[in-house]
């Protein structure tokens, strides 16, 4: 059984056909959202899907335009165990909104803490140290899952110290830097993801079942048959969901 721990199902041109195929394949999918206003429609898309969960999010790249939607978090947070996509983006394109990003992220972590903790799908592009620092300030916000981690090795060690998890996809596992980072993460802290439809494979947007390409890469990296990699990832998902 395949697992996509970070998919933007609501952003595909035809989400229903992607969802049906995920159901047919009995896939486990975390459907992340980028704004609180997307919650109602996006979560209703998967009402009939046993293995698909929806996360409540506010993407750091949208923080500047959508920060006022932060108040909506309180209305929906009791409906889900998952929060994402949230975090910080320190790249040149988005560092102009850094201050509002920080306000939004720390406020979300505070809300998660008061709701008893959530599983967090985290964006940390060019901002891993600061994301870790914020998580340390809110130790009861929940279980951090770094999506497509691209920090340094030293930042990776700090993330492991706060018992973070990592969702890794085909694109990350194709780059030598990504592969090297993944080789330094304990196997029991790893899950697969695609970040589709934002990511591409063979000149088309990735779909959730493209995690099979991440499994192939993990199989080479860990020197394990693909079936064993899948089995290990399923065990990881069980452990993660039970950890909260
Ligand atoms: Mn994403």
PDB file of C-alpha atoms in Angstrom, residues 58 67-74 77 83 86-88 99-115 134 138 141:
ATOM      1  CA  UNK A  58      -1.944  28.254   5.728  1.00  0.00           C
ATOM      2  CA  UNK A  67      -2.916  36.214   7.325  1.00  0.00           C
ATOM      3  CA  UNK A  68      -6.390  37.405   8.314  1.00  0.00           C
ATOM      4  CA  UNK A  69      -7.720  33.872   7.704  1.00  0.00           C
ATOM      5  CA  UNK A  70      -5.761  32.710  10.748  1.00  0.00           C
ATOM      6  CA  UNK A  71      -8.903  33.326  12.825  1.00  0.00           C
ATOM      7  CA  UNK A  72     -10.673  30.570  10.877  1.00  0.00           C
ATOM      8  CA  UNK A  73      -8.267  27.988  12.319  1.00  0.00           C
ATOM      9  CA  UNK A  74     -10.281  27.914  15.545  1.00  0.00           C
ATOM     10  CA  UNK A  77      -9.080  22.680  14.117  1.00  0.00           C
ATOM     11  CA  UNK A  83      -2.224  20.598  10.149  1.00  0.00           C
ATOM     12  CA  UNK A  86       2.408  25.457   7.358  1.00  0.00           C
ATOM     13  CA  UNK A  87       5.913  26.720   8.097  1.00  0.00           C
ATOM     14  CA  UNK A  88       8.306  29.371   6.854  1.00  0.00           C
ATOM     15  CA  UNK A  99       7.692  38.880   9.672  1.00  0.00           C
ATOM     16  CA  UNK A 100       4.091  38.077   8.857  1.00  0.00           C
ATOM     17  CA  UNK A 101       5.094  34.459   8.114  1.00  0.00           C
ATOM     18  CA  UNK A 102       6.606  34.219  11.599  1.00  0.00           C
ATOM     19  CA  UNK A 103       3.492  35.698  13.196  1.00  0.00           C
ATOM     20  CA  UNK A 104       1.241  33.281  11.307  1.00  0.00           C
ATOM     21  CA  UNK A 105       3.389  30.216  12.010  1.00  0.00           C
ATOM     22  CA  UNK A 106       3.843  30.888  15.726  1.00  0.00           C
ATOM     23  CA  UNK A 107       0.164  31.670  16.078  1.00  0.00           C
ATOM     24  CA  UNK A 108      -0.762  28.357  14.399  1.00  0.00           C
ATOM     25  CA  UNK A 109       1.633  26.465  16.682  1.00  0.00           C
ATOM     26  CA  UNK A 110      -0.036  28.149  19.657  1.00  0.00           C
ATOM     27  CA  UNK A 111      -3.472  27.068  18.446  1.00  0.00           C
ATOM     28  CA  UNK A 112      -2.262  23.498  17.890  1.00  0.00           C
ATOM     29  CA  UNK A 113      -0.902  23.478  21.440  1.00  0.00           C
ATOM     30  CA  UNK A 114      -4.201  24.624  22.912  1.00  0.00           C
ATOM     31  CA  UNK A 115      -6.063  21.952  20.891  1.00  0.00           C
ATOM     32  CA  UNK A 134       9.717  27.921  16.558  1.00  0.00           C
ATOM     33  CA  UNK A 138       5.990  25.247  21.188  1.00  0.00           C
ATOM     34  CA  UNK A 141       2.159  21.792  19.247  1.00  0.00           C
TER      35      UNK A 141
END
